[in-house]
Tab-separated table of C-alpha atoms in Angstrom:
chain	number	residue	atom	x	y	z
A	1	UNK	CA	-6.403	9.683	2.322
A	2	UNK	CA	-10.124	10.359	2.625
A	3	UNK	CA	-11.964	9.452	5.811
A	4	UNK	CA	-14.846	10.627	7.972
A	5	UNK	CA	-13.065	13.711	9.282
A	6	UNK	CA	-13.019	15.153	5.751
A	7	UNK	CA	-16.810	15.319	5.645
A	8	UNK	CA	-16.866	19.043	6.407
A	9	UNK	CA	-17.976	22.212	4.678
A	10	UNK	CA	-14.416	23.522	4.927
A	11	UNK	CA	-13.037	20.570	2.963
A	12	UNK	CA	-15.821	20.862	0.417
A	13	UNK	CA	-15.110	24.555	-0.136
A	14	UNK	CA	-11.435	23.763	-0.670
A	15	UNK	CA	-11.947	20.913	-3.130
A	16	UNK	CA	-15.142	21.755	-4.999
A	17	UNK	CA	-13.322	23.665	-7.756
A	18	UNK	CA	-10.641	21.034	-8.339
A	19	UNK	CA	-11.138	18.359	-10.967
A	20	UNK	CA	-11.325	14.692	-9.983
A	21	UNK	CA	-9.442	12.748	-8.762
A	22	UNK	CA	-7.833	15.709	-6.954
A	23	UNK	CA	-11.085	17.354	-5.970
A	24	UNK	CA	-14.871	17.275	-6.197
A	25	UNK	CA	-15.705	19.621	-9.050
A	26	UNK	CA	-19.143	18.808	-10.493
A	27	UNK	CA	-19.945	16.211	-7.827
A	28	UNK	CA	-22.658	16.165	-5.184
A	29	UNK	CA	-21.709	17.357	-1.700
A	30	UNK	CA	-24.515	15.328	-0.097
A	31	UNK	CA	-23.443	12.088	-1.786
A	32	UNK	CA	-19.756	12.576	-0.981
A	33	UNK	CA	-20.437	13.538	2.631
A	34	UNK	CA	-22.735	10.548	3.215
A	35	UNK	CA	-20.033	8.220	1.901
A	36	UNK	CA	-17.135	9.749	3.835
A	37	UNK	CA	-19.073	9.580	7.105
A	38	UNK	CA	-18.969	5.780	6.788
A	39	UNK	CA	-15.149	5.781	6.804
A	40	UNK	CA	-14.564	6.233	10.515
A	41	UNK	CA	-12.078	3.426	11.142
A	42	UNK	CA	-8.572	4.703	11.946
A	43	UNK	CA	-7.243	2.434	9.176
A	44	UNK	CA	-8.935	4.700	6.631
A	45	UNK	CA	-6.569	7.533	7.549
A	46	UNK	CA	-3.171	5.878	7.034
A	47	UNK	CA	-1.523	3.123	5.034
A	48	UNK	CA	0.578	1.721	7.879
A	49	UNK	CA	1.650	2.625	11.379
A	50	UNK	CA	4.980	4.391	11.819
A	51	UNK	CA	5.525	2.491	15.070
A	52	UNK	CA	6.291	-0.620	13.029
A	53	UNK	CA	9.483	1.046	11.741
A	54	UNK	CA	10.789	3.089	14.685
A	55	UNK	CA	14.382	3.366	13.482
A	56	UNK	CA	14.675	2.040	9.944
A	57	UNK	CA	13.344	3.319	6.618
A	58	UNK	CA	10.281	1.942	4.858
A	59	UNK	CA	11.097	0.364	1.486
A	60	UNK	CA	8.262	0.048	-1.008
A	61	UNK	CA	7.926	-1.515	-4.441
A	62	UNK	CA	5.216	-0.374	-6.837
A	63	UNK	CA	4.562	-3.020	-9.475
A	64	UNK	CA	2.933	-1.959	-12.719
A	65	UNK	CA	1.869	-4.471	-15.334
A	66	UNK	CA	4.197	-3.475	-18.174
A	67	UNK	CA	5.660	-6.096	-20.503
A	68	UNK	CA	9.171	-5.116	-19.424
A	69	UNK	CA	8.706	-7.482	-16.476
A	70	UNK	CA	8.289	-10.589	-18.627
A	71	UNK	CA	11.547	-12.505	-18.189
A	72	UNK	CA	12.916	-9.915	-15.771
A	73	UNK	CA	13.461	-12.295	-12.820
A	74	UNK	CA	12.720	-9.450	-10.415
A	75	UNK	CA	10.349	-11.450	-8.216
A	76	UNK	CA	12.669	-11.985	-5.231
A	77	UNK	CA	13.837	-8.385	-5.290
A	78	UNK	CA	10.250	-7.111	-5.369
A	79	UNK	CA	9.167	-9.341	-2.488
A	80	UNK	CA	12.149	-8.195	-0.389
A	81	UNK	CA	10.541	-4.752	0.071
A	82	UNK	CA	8.589	-3.940	3.229
A	83	UNK	CA	5.464	-3.173	1.218
A	84	UNK	CA	4.426	-4.027	-2.327
A	85	UNK	CA	1.815	-2.006	-4.225
A	86	UNK	CA	0.011	-3.676	-7.146
A	87	UNK	CA	-2.817	-2.474	-9.354
A	88	UNK	CA	-5.461	-3.322	-11.915
A	89	UNK	CA	-4.895	-6.688	-13.638
A	90	UNK	CA	-2.155	-7.860	-11.281
A	91	UNK	CA	-1.653	-11.413	-12.575
A	92	UNK	CA	0.767	-13.375	-10.382
A	93	UNK	CA	0.266	-17.101	-11.008
A	94	UNK	CA	2.819	-18.318	-13.497
A	95	UNK	CA	4.879	-15.136	-13.273
A	96	UNK	CA	6.146	-15.356	-9.701
A	97	UNK	CA	9.795	-15.381	-10.788
A	98	UNK	CA	9.341	-12.098	-12.633
A	99	UNK	CA	6.876	-10.171	-10.445
A	100	UNK	CA	6.969	-11.868	-7.032
A	101	UNK	CA	3.977	-12.852	-4.911
A	102	UNK	CA	3.785	-10.276	-2.129
A	103	UNK	CA	0.824	-7.882	-2.110
A	104	UNK	CA	0.481	-5.262	0.608
A	105	UNK	CA	-1.779	-2.801	-1.221
A	106	UNK	CA	-3.991	-3.163	-4.273
A	107	UNK	CA	-4.963	0.039	-6.094
A	108	UNK	CA	-7.813	0.617	-8.522
A	109	UNK	CA	-10.633	2.828	-9.754
A	110	UNK	CA	-14.102	1.449	-10.448
A	111	UNK	CA	-13.362	1.612	-14.161
A	112	UNK	CA	-9.937	-0.060	-14.090
A	113	UNK	CA	-11.093	-2.809	-11.720
A	114	UNK	CA	-14.089	-3.723	-13.877
A	115	UNK	CA	-12.109	-3.542	-17.107
A	116	UNK	CA	-9.309	-5.676	-15.647
A	117	UNK	CA	-11.730	-8.396	-14.547
A	118	UNK	CA	-13.215	-8.470	-18.040
A	119	UNK	CA	-10.103	-8.032	-20.168
A	120	UNK	CA	-7.580	-10.160	-18.263
A	121	UNK	CA	-9.750	-13.097	-17.230
A	122	UNK	CA	-8.109	-15.183	-19.948
A	123	UNK	CA	-4.726	-14.564	-18.293
A	124	UNK	CA	-5.925	-15.725	-14.872
A	125	UNK	CA	-7.095	-12.461	-13.311
A	126	UNK	CA	-10.526	-13.661	-12.137
A	127	UNK	CA	-10.839	-11.717	-8.881
A	128	UNK	CA	-9.112	-8.853	-7.127
A	129	UNK	CA	-6.533	-9.873	-4.480
A	130	UNK	CA	-8.355	-11.009	-1.367
A	131	UNK	CA	-7.684	-9.927	2.221
A	132	UNK	CA	-5.424	-7.010	1.271
A	133	UNK	CA	-5.461	-3.297	1.954
A	134	UNK	CA	-7.275	-1.635	-0.926
A	135	UNK	CA	-6.402	1.814	-2.244
A	136	UNK	CA	-9.538	3.032	-3.961
A	137	UNK	CA	-9.237	6.072	-6.228
A	138	UNK	CA	-12.598	7.855	-6.575
A	139	UNK	CA	-12.578	9.545	-9.969
A	140	UNK	CA	-16.273	10.218	-10.513
A	141	UNK	CA	-19.620	10.330	-8.718
A	142	UNK	CA	-20.201	6.665	-9.533
A	143	UNK	CA	-17.140	5.776	-7.452
A	144	UNK	CA	-18.533	7.371	-4.298
A	145	UNK	CA	-21.906	5.688	-4.886
A	146	UNK	CA	-20.271	2.289	-5.307
A	147	UNK	CA	-17.995	2.807	-2.295
A	148	UNK	CA	-20.997	3.562	-0.087
A	149	UNK	CA	-22.765	0.420	-1.313
A	150	UNK	CA	-19.642	-1.668	-0.683
A	151	UNK	CA	-19.278	-0.376	2.884
A	152	UNK	CA	-22.964	-0.924	3.673
A	153	UNK	CA	-23.193	-4.211	1.770
A	154	UNK	CA	-26.173	-3.087	-0.311
A	155	UNK	CA	-26.880	-3.023	-4.075
A	156	UNK	CA	-25.831	0.079	-5.980
A	157	UNK	CA	-28.949	2.313	-5.809
A	158	UNK	CA	-28.458	4.457	-8.905
A	159	UNK	CA	-26.033	5.691	-11.536
A	160	UNK	CA	-24.094	3.951	-14.299
A	161	UNK	CA	-23.467	0.769	-12.355
A	162	UNK	CA	-27.015	-0.048	-11.293
A	163	UNK	CA	-27.253	-2.061	-14.506
A	164	UNK	CA	-24.588	-3.538	-16.738
A	165	UNK	CA	-24.795	-1.840	-20.128
A	166	UNK	CA	-22.479	-1.638	-23.115
A	167	UNK	CA	-21.899	2.066	-23.504
A	168	UNK	CA	-18.966	4.268	-24.362
A	169	UNK	CA	-18.095	6.727	-21.628
A	170	UNK	CA	-16.070	9.876	-21.897
A	171	UNK	CA	-13.486	10.047	-19.148
A	172	UNK	CA	-11.814	13.124	-17.844
A	173	UNK	CA	-8.044	13.290	-18.320
A	174	UNK	CA	-6.161	12.057	-15.261
A	175	UNK	CA	-2.910	10.248	-14.434
A	176	UNK	CA	-2.892	6.496	-14.919
A	177	UNK	CA	-3.729	4.264	-11.966
A	178	UNK	CA	-0.090	3.215	-11.874
A	179	UNK	CA	0.996	6.835	-11.647
A	180	UNK	CA	-1.394	7.488	-8.767
A	181	UNK	CA	-0.120	4.406	-6.897
A	182	UNK	CA	3.481	5.441	-7.474
A	183	UNK	CA	2.828	8.977	-6.254
A	184	UNK	CA	1.076	7.543	-3.181
A	185	UNK	CA	4.128	5.434	-2.386
A	186	UNK	CA	6.470	8.381	-2.931
A	187	UNK	CA	4.491	10.422	-0.419
A	188	UNK	CA	4.377	7.574	2.116
A	189	UNK	CA	7.541	5.480	1.934
A	190	UNK	CA	11.190	6.372	2.488
A	191	UNK	CA	12.545	4.428	-0.485
A	192	UNK	CA	10.508	3.571	-3.573
A	193	UNK	CA	11.298	1.257	-6.475
A	194	UNK	CA	9.051	1.134	-9.559
A	195	UNK	CA	8.720	-2.004	-11.680
A	196	UNK	CA	6.709	-2.518	-14.845
A	197	UNK	CA	6.385	1.176	-15.699
A	198	UNK	CA	6.888	2.776	-19.096
A	199	UNK	CA	10.514	3.411	-20.109
A	200	UNK	CA	12.206	4.862	-23.191
A	201	UNK	CA	12.407	1.461	-24.890
A	202	UNK	CA	8.778	0.481	-24.262
A	203	UNK	CA	8.347	-0.569	-27.920
A	204	UNK	CA	10.567	-3.601	-27.272
A	205	UNK	CA	8.035	-5.075	-24.855
A	206	UNK	CA	4.418	-6.152	-24.873
A	207	UNK	CA	1.743	-3.967	-23.302
A	208	UNK	CA	1.457	-6.342	-20.298
A	209	UNK	CA	3.893	-8.919	-18.951
A	210	UNK	CA	1.355	-11.751	-18.964
A	211	UNK	CA	0.340	-11.558	-22.625
A	212	UNK	CA	1.195	-14.662	-24.637
A	213	UNK	CA	1.702	-12.707	-27.839
A	214	UNK	CA	3.379	-9.312	-28.054
A	215	UNK	CA	0.888	-6.458	-28.117
A	216	UNK	CA	1.867	-2.796	-28.513
A	217	UNK	CA	1.318	-0.357	-25.686
A	218	UNK	CA	-2.019	1.362	-26.233
A	219	UNK	CA	-2.222	5.099	-25.609
A	220	UNK	CA	-5.600	6.458	-24.527
A	221	UNK	CA	-6.663	10.085	-24.583
A	222	UNK	CA	-7.291	10.245	-20.824
A	223	UNK	CA	-3.655	9.452	-19.912
A	224	UNK	CA	-0.425	11.094	-21.031
A	225	UNK	CA	1.832	8.065	-20.750
A	226	UNK	CA	4.820	9.699	-22.443
A	227	UNK	CA	4.698	12.583	-19.979
A	228	UNK	CA	4.574	10.058	-17.142
A	229	UNK	CA	7.597	8.291	-18.644
A	230	UNK	CA	9.552	11.555	-18.580
A	231	UNK	CA	8.547	12.112	-14.961
A	232	UNK	CA	9.668	8.646	-13.835
A	233	UNK	CA	12.947	9.041	-15.725
A	234	UNK	CA	13.635	12.371	-14.025
A	235	UNK	CA	12.770	10.920	-10.600
A	236	UNK	CA	15.173	8.038	-11.251
A	237	UNK	CA	17.920	10.359	-12.471
A	238	UNK	CA	17.673	12.600	-9.397
A	239	UNK	CA	17.490	9.688	-6.946
A	240	UNK	CA	13.925	10.275	-5.809
A	241	UNK	CA	13.107	6.683	-6.703
A	242	UNK	CA	14.543	3.698	-8.565
A	243	UNK	CA	12.984	2.826	-11.923
A	244	UNK	CA	13.498	-0.708	-13.203
A	245	UNK	CA	14.842	-0.562	-16.759
A	246	UNK	CA	16.278	-3.063	-19.259
C-alpha cells in the first residue's frame, strides 16, 4: 500500500520502469511524490491491525458484481466473514439476500468509479459507500492528481478530469478491478472467499446481478477475463481460496 514513506528516490528508481498499476512508467515523479507526501496517516499503510486477531485467522469475502449472485442467497454467508471487500457498482438495496450488506473495504479506480456512477444509477448505485475504508487503485497520472485534490479538498487543477468531456480514452491493459481486490485480499487475509467472479458457466448469467434483463458479459480489450477465470479456478482447485460457483 502506498503512503508517505514511499516518496523516495529509491522507490522511484525501482518502479519507474514498471507499467501502471504496478509501477510508475511514463508518470511524473514530482506529481507522484507530492501526492504520496500527503498520505502520512498510519492507516494508509495497512488495511487492518493484526492485534484485532491475536490468535484466530482473518476471513475475508471479496464480492464481485457478476450475475451469478442473482438468486444465490449467499448474503448471510458473505456477511459472516470478518471483512468484506466490494467494488465498482456495488448495488446492495434489494439484493441483500444474495450479496449481504456488510462493507469493510470499497475498491475502485477513477475510471471504474465514474463509470459505475453513470452506468448503474438506474439500478440504485447513486453514490459510493459512505464511511468505509477505500482502496484506491492509481492506474494513470490522472489518478494521482485526483487523489491529491481529494486529500486537500480542492478542485482538480489539470488533466482529463478538470472538465467533463465525452471522449474515448485508450487504456493500458491491466487486471480488472475485481482481480486487483481479490489479489489484495489474498495477500492480506488468511482465508479468502470470492463471490460474483467469472466462472466456466458465465454464459448462463447476466453481466451483473442487479440487471433486470439478462445481458451478456462484455469483454474489453484492457482486461483478459478468461485468463482471470482460469486463475481463480486454479486457486480454488489448489485450496488457495474458495470460489463461489453454481
